[in-house]
Amino acid sequence: MKFWRYKIRYIIYAFYAVVILIIIKRISVVSVYNRVQIENIWLENGTTNYEKNERYEQWINEYVKGISRKLGEYGKPAYLNGEEKIKGNEILKKKAVNIILSNKISFQRKLLDIRDPLCKNVTYDIVLPSVSIIIIFHNEAFSVLLRTIYSVLKETPPKLVREIILVDDKSDEEQLQGLLEYYIQTRLPKKVKLLRLQQRQGLVRARLKGAKSASGDVLMFLDAHCEVTKNWLQPLLQRIKDKRNAVVTPIIDNISEETFEYLYNAEPSFFQVGGFSWSGHFTWINIQEIDLQSKTSPISPVRSPTMAGGLFAINRKYFWEIGSYDDQMDGWGGENLEMSFRIWQCGGVLETIPCSRVGHVFRNFLPYKFPMNKDTHGINTARLANVWMDDYKRLFYLHREEYKDMPELIGDVRSRIDLRERLKCKSFKWYLDNVYPEKFIPDENVQAFGKVRVQTKNLCLDNLQRDEEKPYNIGVYECHSKLYPSQYFSMSKSGELRREDVCATVIEDELLNYIFKVNMRGCDEIEHDKEWILTEDGKILHLRTGLCLDATGVHSKEDVIVSLCSDSPDQFWQFDFYGDKINPR
């Protein structure tokens, strides 16, 4: 009997000893790592993965040692040397950002206060709406993501931030797995939350997941490669508090993907707003004249016809009332224009707030693909065209004919059409007339449009697939059987021979003296040299030089010229349409 009593006592003591050892070990972990939030580090089976946590600590410590505190400070450009420079350039080509350099720049680098000086005298309400900041990422560089988070924490009054919701859209980069979770749990405040998606959802559905889990009065969507600046949030929240249906964006500055230089215009009152191309892409445009005239101050909110989509704030309840996102949009692209059109057409306003400035890494390409390599931008834009653009979708489908009348590709949009009807939204013509009156419509209010054919040859004016982001000469090419974008030209009522955003002027050939060619450049860049006259017999005459558009001696794929006006048949041209009528000749 005594034997069993001693044995039981021995077992109990042993059990207590094991428990005490575990407690001591856990206390030692907290002591060594000196962390406030350690409770979630334990594995599901109740034991601690000390080896993995120690490896994370070692990695973080090594990482911190590699940071150069002065590199990139105040937004100055940073550079690498030797082998690091070579590696940085290699990874830049693969990942669209210089990760080697990013890893050497502090997570919490300082930036200059580049706001308009008038902003520094603005006072905001003591009580402002709370905000949920939603950041979506997929295989974002660890250091770039953390720099985004730290800039928000550093430059935002804590009382305004209800939570920062990180939504991982199925990343597979190793650093974004356990290490990221460990870093958040041990080094960031509890308001930073990580939401993992089990399947790749794409930007729209990932943002919807984040929005559904948000509890702040305002939703602030941020890309995962941003750095905010001083007092960036208060102007946005104040505007939403004052105007519930306002959807607001900061001035978005450029952070170089190569050097991480924070680039900004030296004149703080100058900035651009959002536009769009008929091909369905976002563009930057100068503030329209109607909006310049209505500004009462250089820092007044400015209407923006569209938004880039990566950075904006919206009242949380209004976000759901106005239709959130089209959840059938896959991947990335088109969702920003869809939301922009919807906001304006359904009673909201979209504005840029000059006193809020955020830097953004504009990448030259997407460093990842969506499953099955779908053209998500094209499909998503076709969806929005069918719902919001009314008859003007004809101009989009001119560029993307492969999606016209293809519901099996773009999916069912009935629910979005029902939303438009339920919200009693206005027409796209109303949007163009009232929100974007400076948008050029190539087949409305023009003298002529369509293909421009030499009367005696099967040659048409053509942009020859040249880059329209910079000046280029137009040429001729065999006329297509139907109208393609490369051969679409208009003669505006003010005498501009033009395409959507570029107008024709005359320049002398750099190599051949006395040979003059037709050069296309941004219509806003040319003030007095873009007027042409379309004569009744079909000549196209440049007013300043008195020269006529001429195809004499010009072959397909060559630049067209202008020369002294004559009776040469190569100086007579025909448009497909004159006004709203087919070519009468």
XYZ file of C-alpha atoms in Angstrom:
585
model
C 0.000 0.000 0.000
C 2.828 2.395 0.935
C 4.516 1.498 -2.345
C 1.548 2.668 -4.403
C 1.127 5.770 -2.295
C 4.765 6.775 -2.905
C 4.443 5.963 -6.584
C 1.363 8.169 -7.011
C 3.062 10.960 -5.076
C 6.133 10.607 -7.309
C 3.975 10.871 -10.442
C 2.239 13.988 -9.114
C 5.584 15.638 -8.259
C 6.915 14.762 -11.680
C 3.843 16.243 -13.331
C 4.237 19.484 -11.352
C 7.906 19.618 -12.251
C 7.108 19.324 -15.956
C 4.470 22.069 -15.693
C 6.925 24.334 -13.869
C 9.594 23.710 -16.509
C 7.141 24.605 -19.291
C 6.143 27.807 -17.503
C 9.783 28.744 -16.936
C 10.538 28.045 -20.580
C 7.639 30.190 -21.735
C 8.682 33.003 -19.402
C 12.201 32.770 -20.788
C 10.876 33.140 -24.333
C 8.977 36.282 -23.373
C 12.040 37.529 -21.516
C 14.471 36.856 -24.353
C 12.262 38.357 -27.057
C 10.782 41.062 -24.819
C 7.491 41.067 -26.721
C 4.100 42.313 -25.617
C 2.015 40.081 -27.884
C 3.273 36.535 -27.612
C 0.035 34.631 -27.043
C -0.495 33.579 -30.661
C 2.953 32.142 -31.241
C 2.061 28.747 -29.763
C 1.256 25.961 -32.152
C -2.084 24.160 -32.247
C -0.793 21.241 -30.192
C -0.041 23.577 -27.265
C 3.744 23.490 -27.584
C 6.028 26.274 -28.667
C 8.008 26.079 -31.888
C 11.130 27.578 -30.284
C 13.389 26.706 -33.163
C 11.211 28.456 -35.724
C 10.723 31.529 -33.540
C 14.448 31.743 -32.879
C 15.044 31.500 -36.615
C 12.604 34.373 -37.188
C 14.360 36.446 -34.524
C 17.713 35.699 -36.089
C 16.426 36.673 -39.531
C 14.942 39.925 -38.225
C 18.150 40.798 -36.364
C 20.268 40.095 -39.443
C 17.847 42.121 -41.531
C 18.072 45.099 -39.176
C 21.876 44.928 -39.273
C 21.730 45.271 -43.071
C 19.757 48.513 -42.951
C 21.653 51.722 -43.640
C 19.951 54.365 -41.516
C 20.789 57.285 -43.801
C 19.964 55.527 -47.060
C 16.875 57.020 -48.689
C 16.194 59.349 -45.756
C 13.885 62.271 -46.514
C 12.959 60.600 -49.776
C 16.350 61.119 -51.376
C 17.397 58.661 -54.111
C 19.422 55.688 -52.905
C 21.957 53.670 -54.869
C 23.795 50.375 -54.618
C 27.323 49.529 -55.677
C 29.188 46.532 -57.014
C 27.585 43.110 -56.718
C 24.557 44.503 -54.891
C 23.880 46.883 -57.775
C 23.937 44.006 -60.259
C 21.603 41.910 -58.105
C 19.307 44.875 -57.584
C 18.993 45.475 -61.322
C 18.320 41.788 -61.946
C 15.536 41.593 -59.391
C 14.096 44.896 -60.651
C 13.525 43.239 -64.036
C 11.728 40.313 -62.392
C 9.803 41.975 -59.564
C 9.293 45.514 -60.950
C 10.924 46.972 -57.840
C 14.498 47.015 -56.532
C 14.013 44.743 -53.524
C 17.751 44.565 -52.756
C 17.770 48.327 -52.282
C 14.455 48.362 -50.429
C 15.853 45.896 -47.891
C 18.622 48.357 -47.007
C 16.291 51.313 -46.437
C 14.725 51.802 -43.019
C 11.145 50.654 -42.520
C 10.577 53.994 -40.804
C 12.500 56.421 -42.958
C 11.660 60.101 -42.681
C 9.976 62.000 -45.504
C 9.756 65.721 -46.139
C 6.583 67.660 -45.464
C 5.763 68.620 -49.054
C 2.258 69.946 -48.519
C 1.186 73.342 -49.731
C 2.114 75.798 -46.921
C -1.571 76.725 -46.677
C -2.292 73.202 -45.431
C -0.255 73.808 -42.307
C -2.715 76.461 -41.166
C -5.794 74.266 -41.549
C -7.436 73.008 -38.370
C -9.555 69.883 -38.391
C -12.406 68.851 -36.131
C -11.323 67.316 -32.840
C -13.776 64.483 -33.429
C -13.276 62.825 -36.811
C -14.630 59.512 -38.116
C -12.653 56.389 -37.240
C -10.976 54.581 -40.109
C -10.236 51.011 -41.134
C -7.190 50.957 -43.399
C -7.319 48.019 -45.809
C -4.123 46.891 -47.531
C -4.234 44.059 -50.077
C -1.038 42.263 -51.022
C 0.105 39.339 -53.120
C 3.797 38.451 -52.981
C 4.686 42.029 -52.051
C 8.300 42.556 -51.025
C 8.502 42.165 -47.228
C 10.358 45.439 -46.712
C 8.055 47.401 -49.031
C 4.968 46.099 -47.228
C 6.366 46.897 -43.780
C 7.391 50.379 -44.889
C 3.774 50.958 -45.903
C 2.498 49.786 -42.514
C 5.044 51.726 -40.471
C 4.429 54.945 -42.399
C 0.713 54.677 -41.574
C 1.445 54.003 -37.889
C 3.982 56.814 -37.688
C 2.059 59.548 -39.511
C -1.490 58.857 -38.303
C -2.989 59.821 -34.925
C -3.659 56.460 -33.200
C -7.113 57.554 -32.047
C -8.279 57.776 -35.673
C -7.223 54.267 -36.696
C -9.690 51.579 -35.680
C -7.648 48.877 -37.402
C -5.199 48.144 -40.182
C -6.397 45.086 -42.074
C -3.782 43.287 -44.152
C -5.423 40.962 -46.666
C -3.065 38.353 -48.090
C -4.358 37.269 -51.489
C -2.721 33.826 -51.362
C 0.943 34.859 -51.338
C 3.497 32.073 -51.641
C 6.688 34.028 -50.910
C 8.387 32.470 -47.856
C 8.852 35.751 -45.960
C 5.118 36.470 -46.172
C 4.205 33.266 -44.353
C 5.254 32.531 -40.772
C 7.784 35.340 -40.582
C 5.181 37.998 -41.380
C 2.775 36.565 -38.800
C 5.541 36.466 -36.205
C 6.590 40.037 -36.975
C 3.027 41.324 -36.659
C 2.456 39.446 -33.394
C 5.680 40.544 -31.760
C 6.383 44.022 -33.103
C 3.211 45.715 -34.264
C 0.183 46.947 -32.288
C -2.868 44.728 -31.986
C -4.845 46.925 -34.345
C -2.756 45.463 -37.195
C -4.667 42.375 -38.309
C -3.735 39.768 -40.890
C -6.432 38.115 -42.971
C -5.317 35.157 -45.111
C -7.308 34.102 -48.176
C -7.173 30.376 -48.876
C -7.583 30.833 -52.633
C -6.402 33.550 -54.995
C -9.256 36.040 -55.255
C -7.864 39.051 -57.063
C -7.950 42.678 -55.982
C -11.722 43.217 -56.014
C -12.776 40.208 -53.974
C -9.802 40.605 -51.621
C -10.852 44.191 -50.925
C -14.422 43.056 -50.353
C -13.153 40.525 -47.784
C -11.280 43.298 -46.007
C -14.244 45.667 -46.146
C -16.589 43.053 -44.688
C -14.317 42.579 -41.681
C -13.842 46.337 -41.139
C -15.592 48.240 -38.361
C -14.359 51.823 -38.820
C -16.640 54.654 -39.929
C -14.494 55.123 -43.029
C -12.756 52.627 -45.287
C -9.312 53.696 -46.490
C -7.938 51.466 -49.233
C -4.160 51.587 -49.669
C -1.870 49.729 -52.023
C 0.849 47.708 -50.299
C 3.662 49.819 -51.790
C 2.948 53.282 -50.384
C 4.402 55.751 -47.918
C 2.097 58.325 -46.380
C 3.235 61.782 -45.331
C 2.511 64.186 -42.493
C -1.186 64.718 -41.658
C -2.264 62.710 -44.682
C -5.441 61.239 -43.173
C -7.156 64.151 -41.427
C -8.031 66.076 -44.635
C -9.650 62.960 -46.114
C -11.696 62.205 -43.006
C -12.761 65.832 -42.623
C -14.094 65.933 -46.188
C -16.056 62.708 -45.709
C -17.446 64.003 -42.420
C -18.573 67.203 -44.158
C -19.844 65.463 -47.303
C -20.984 61.883 -46.780
C -21.164 60.999 -50.486
C -17.646 62.253 -51.220
C -15.130 59.599 -52.245
C -11.714 61.155 -51.792
C -8.152 60.505 -52.870
C -4.858 62.096 -51.842
C -2.435 63.653 -54.265
C -0.470 60.587 -55.320
C 3.253 61.209 -55.649
C 5.664 58.842 -57.333
C 8.222 56.743 -55.459
C 10.876 55.461 -57.850
C 10.914 51.692 -58.135
C 14.663 51.901 -58.852
C 15.992 54.363 -56.263
C 13.026 54.851 -53.882
C 13.311 58.578 -54.421
C 10.136 60.379 -53.369
C 9.315 62.456 -56.447
C 6.994 65.435 -56.299
C 6.289 68.655 -58.149
C 8.149 71.641 -56.755
C 4.967 73.690 -57.154
C 2.651 72.200 -54.504
C -0.481 73.696 -56.059
C 0.105 71.770 -59.301
C -1.252 68.260 -59.523
C -3.259 66.156 -61.927
C -6.547 64.319 -61.604
C -7.886 61.121 -63.146
C -9.206 60.633 -66.668
C -9.638 57.639 -68.943
C -8.969 56.511 -72.493
C -11.594 54.992 -74.771
C -9.520 51.806 -74.676
C -10.557 51.535 -71.023
C -7.364 52.647 -69.282
C -6.870 55.160 -66.515
C -4.979 58.327 -67.493
C -3.690 61.393 -65.683
C -5.099 64.707 -66.935
C -4.716 68.353 -66.025
C -7.466 69.858 -63.902
C -10.283 70.893 -66.226
C -10.963 74.575 -66.803
C -14.436 74.368 -65.256
C -12.905 73.012 -62.030
C -10.064 75.537 -61.982
C -12.608 78.341 -62.170
C -14.650 76.931 -59.296
C -11.692 76.606 -56.892
C -11.853 79.072 -54.017
C -8.363 78.209 -52.742
C -5.283 76.325 -53.975
C -6.089 73.659 -51.366
C -9.802 73.297 -52.107
C -11.043 69.798 -53.031
C -10.924 69.258 -56.798
C -13.323 67.127 -58.814
C -11.685 64.148 -60.505
C -13.518 62.347 -63.357
C -11.879 59.058 -62.350
C -9.429 57.711 -59.793
C -6.383 55.479 -60.064
C -8.088 53.143 -57.598
C -5.202 52.145 -55.377
C -5.706 54.824 -52.739
C -9.076 56.223 -51.731
C -11.325 56.758 -48.721
C -15.090 56.296 -48.538
C -17.742 56.264 -45.834
C -18.138 52.579 -44.925
C -21.940 52.547 -45.046
C -21.964 54.555 -48.271
C -19.531 52.044 -49.799
C -22.131 49.302 -49.411
C -25.089 51.524 -50.306
C -23.587 52.527 -53.642
C -22.749 48.959 -54.647
C -19.244 48.307 -53.215
C -17.444 46.473 -56.046
C -18.532 44.257 -58.916
C -17.569 40.966 -57.246
C -17.489 39.163 -60.600
C -14.411 41.094 -61.635
C -11.342 38.874 -61.542
C -7.715 39.747 -60.967
C -6.857 43.392 -61.412
C -7.939 46.230 -63.685
C -11.103 48.066 -64.628
C -12.503 48.191 -61.100
C -11.289 51.769 -60.624
C -13.120 53.100 -63.688
C -16.229 51.089 -62.812
C -16.326 52.650 -59.363
C -15.519 56.116 -60.730
C -18.364 56.093 -63.259
C -20.753 54.617 -60.701
C -19.934 57.210 -58.041
C -20.592 60.106 -60.393
C -23.589 58.657 -62.214
C -25.298 57.556 -58.994
C -25.145 60.768 -57.002
C -21.690 60.760 -55.418
C -18.651 62.934 -56.020
C -15.037 61.935 -56.555
C -12.454 64.426 -55.366
C -8.730 64.913 -54.905
C -7.821 66.511 -51.573
C -4.652 68.634 -52.023
C -3.625 68.638 -48.339
C -3.323 64.839 -48.325
C -0.230 63.424 -50.021
C 0.825 59.804 -50.336
C 3.783 58.337 -52.190
C 3.195 55.274 -54.357
C 5.625 52.942 -56.129
C 4.389 52.939 -59.732
C 5.606 49.675 -61.219
C 6.256 49.335 -64.951
C 4.632 45.909 -65.055
C 2.755 43.496 -62.814
C 5.297 41.053 -61.348
C 2.729 38.261 -61.163
C -0.039 36.730 -63.221
C -3.575 35.768 -62.374
C -4.403 32.042 -62.664
C -5.074 30.843 -66.229
C -3.468 34.039 -67.627
C -6.860 35.680 -68.144
C -7.005 39.161 -69.613
C -8.693 40.409 -66.469
C -8.324 44.078 -67.389
C -10.044 43.617 -70.741
C -12.837 41.432 -69.369
C -13.473 43.669 -66.354
C -13.572 46.775 -68.536
C -16.030 45.110 -70.908
C -18.263 44.442 -67.897
C -18.250 48.094 -66.857
C -18.777 49.249 -70.459
C -21.918 47.136 -70.746
C -23.320 48.492 -67.483
C -22.289 52.159 -67.333
C -21.226 53.530 -70.730
C -24.501 53.207 -72.656
C -23.980 53.751 -76.404
C -20.480 55.145 -75.784
C -19.306 51.590 -75.256
C -18.941 51.574 -79.051
C -15.681 53.478 -78.592
C -14.364 50.941 -76.103
C -15.252 48.003 -78.351
C -13.438 49.680 -81.219
C -10.294 48.875 -79.209
C -11.446 45.553 -77.745
C -13.613 44.010 -80.442
C -12.884 40.507 -79.151
C -15.224 41.096 -76.199
C -18.125 42.620 -78.114
C -21.310 40.554 -77.827
C -19.418 37.845 -75.913
C -21.378 37.303 -72.664
C -19.747 33.916 -72.180
C -16.424 35.732 -71.754
C -17.452 38.718 -69.662
C -20.117 36.993 -67.563
C -23.583 38.022 -66.440
C -23.953 41.733 -65.591
C -27.684 41.703 -64.838
C -27.178 42.291 -61.112
C -25.101 45.415 -61.822
C -27.691 46.734 -64.269
C -30.326 46.152 -61.580
C -28.145 48.128 -59.149
C -27.988 51.022 -61.624
C -31.758 51.010 -62.006
C -32.335 50.767 -58.254
C -30.036 53.715 -57.540
C -31.657 55.727 -60.372
C -28.264 56.545 -61.850
C -27.709 59.100 -64.618
C -26.591 58.411 -68.187
C -23.011 58.289 -69.410
C -23.765 61.297 -71.614
C -24.646 63.210 -68.433
C -21.275 62.159 -67.014
C -19.416 63.383 -70.109
C -21.344 66.663 -70.271
C -21.162 67.533 -66.578
C -18.152 65.762 -65.081
C -15.720 65.366 -67.987
C -16.668 68.028 -70.570
C -13.114 68.209 -71.908
C -13.097 64.526 -72.898
C -12.709 64.313 -76.676
C -15.322 62.138 -78.347
C -13.911 61.196 -81.767
C -17.232 60.757 -83.569
C -19.300 63.584 -82.040
C -19.216 67.304 -82.801
C -16.465 66.884 -85.396
C -16.145 67.812 -89.070
C -15.107 64.314 -90.100
C -13.842 61.039 -88.641
C -12.820 57.483 -89.432
C -10.176 56.233 -91.836
C -8.438 58.925 -93.908
C -7.744 57.499 -97.384
C -5.685 58.877 -100.259
C -8.253 59.133 -103.048
C -6.102 57.405 -105.657
C -4.457 54.692 -103.536
C -5.363 52.063 -100.968
C -3.330 53.934 -98.353
C -4.699 55.411 -95.126
C -3.235 57.562 -92.386
C -1.927 55.269 -89.643
C -0.088 55.690 -86.358
C 2.035 52.664 -87.346
C 1.701 51.332 -83.776
C 3.990 54.065 -82.500
C 4.036 55.017 -78.827
C 1.537 57.816 -78.246
C 3.045 58.646 -74.860
C 5.690 60.694 -76.695
C 5.769 62.684 -79.957
C 5.802 60.600 -83.137
C 5.335 61.009 -86.880
C 2.262 59.542 -88.537
C 2.532 57.537 -91.706
C 0.413 55.551 -94.115
C -0.524 51.894 -94.299
C -2.819 49.759 -96.453
C -6.405 50.622 -95.526
C -8.068 48.018 -93.337
C -11.411 46.625 -94.430
C -12.972 47.979 -91.245
C -12.104 50.705 -88.795
C -9.205 49.859 -86.470
C -7.833 52.173 -83.770
C -4.510 52.719 -85.546
C -6.337 54.324 -88.506
C -8.949 56.271 -86.541
C -8.535 60.034 -87.030
C -10.866 62.981 -86.542
C -11.016 66.533 -87.817
C -12.404 68.546 -84.935
C -14.644 71.568 -85.398
C -11.761 73.764 -84.258
C -9.577 72.370 -87.043
C -7.486 69.818 -85.160
C -6.386 66.763 -87.125
C -6.231 64.475 -84.162
C -6.643 61.207 -82.365
C -7.952 60.801 -78.830
C -5.301 62.798 -76.969
C -2.738 63.789 -79.612
C -2.952 66.420 -82.349
C -1.078 66.905 -85.623
C 1.452 69.645 -86.241
C 4.178 70.130 -88.848
C 7.919 69.698 -88.270
C 10.937 69.699 -90.541
C 12.652 66.348 -90.985
C 15.831 66.169 -88.885
C 17.809 64.459 -91.653
C 16.285 65.782 -94.884
C 16.202 69.543 -95.390
C 12.984 71.049 -96.715
C 11.057 67.841 -96.092
C 8.209 68.449 -93.669
C 6.393 65.720 -91.781
C 3.293 65.434 -89.627
C 4.121 65.085 -85.960
C 1.609 63.989 -83.322
C 1.916 65.254 -79.766
C -0.291 65.973 -76.796
C -3.032 68.416 -77.768
C -2.375 70.395 -74.568
C 1.275 70.806 -75.578
C 0.438 72.621 -78.829
C -1.193 76.035 -78.644
C -1.004 77.771 -82.016
C 0.314 75.209 -84.472
C -2.405 72.566 -84.634
C -5.026 74.142 -86.877
C -5.813 72.527 -90.224
C -8.374 73.245 -92.916
C -10.383 70.481 -94.576
C -11.279 71.848 -97.998
C -14.391 70.938 -99.936
C -12.391 69.053 -102.560
C -10.545 66.946 -99.949
C -7.277 68.714 -99.275
C -6.007 68.843 -95.674
C -4.091 72.110 -95.319
C -1.948 73.161 -92.366
C -2.918 76.748 -91.616
C 0.385 78.186 -90.341
C 2.630 76.743 -93.069
C 0.087 76.686 -95.889
C 1.293 73.170 -96.779
C -0.971 70.271 -97.749
C -0.995 66.683 -96.552
C 0.720 64.688 -99.290
C 1.337 61.008 -100.060
C 3.445 61.602 -103.177
C 6.288 59.072 -103.246
C 5.263 57.692 -99.842
C 4.899 53.937 -99.495
C 3.126 51.828 -96.878
C 4.757 52.023 -93.419
C 6.504 55.310 -94.281
C 5.933 58.772 -92.803
C 3.447 60.983 -94.599
C 4.636 64.465 -95.629
C 3.274 67.951 -96.235
C 4.279 69.957 -99.291
C 3.205 72.897 -101.447
C -0.438 72.509 -102.356
C -1.021 71.335 -105.922
C -3.433 69.362 -108.084
C -1.554 66.128 -107.366
C -4.041 63.277 -106.737
C -1.882 62.286 -103.763
C -3.037 65.439 -101.950
C -6.729 64.558 -101.960
C -8.059 62.627 -98.978
C -11.364 61.078 -97.944
C -12.685 60.479 -94.431
C -15.134 57.636 -93.828
C -17.650 59.972 -92.208
C -18.417 63.676 -92.461
C -20.336 64.970 -89.478
C -22.677 62.072 -88.825
C -22.893 61.071 -92.482
C -20.963 58.476 -94.455
C -18.458 59.921 -96.941
C -20.658 61.450 -99.661
C -17.998 61.417 -102.363
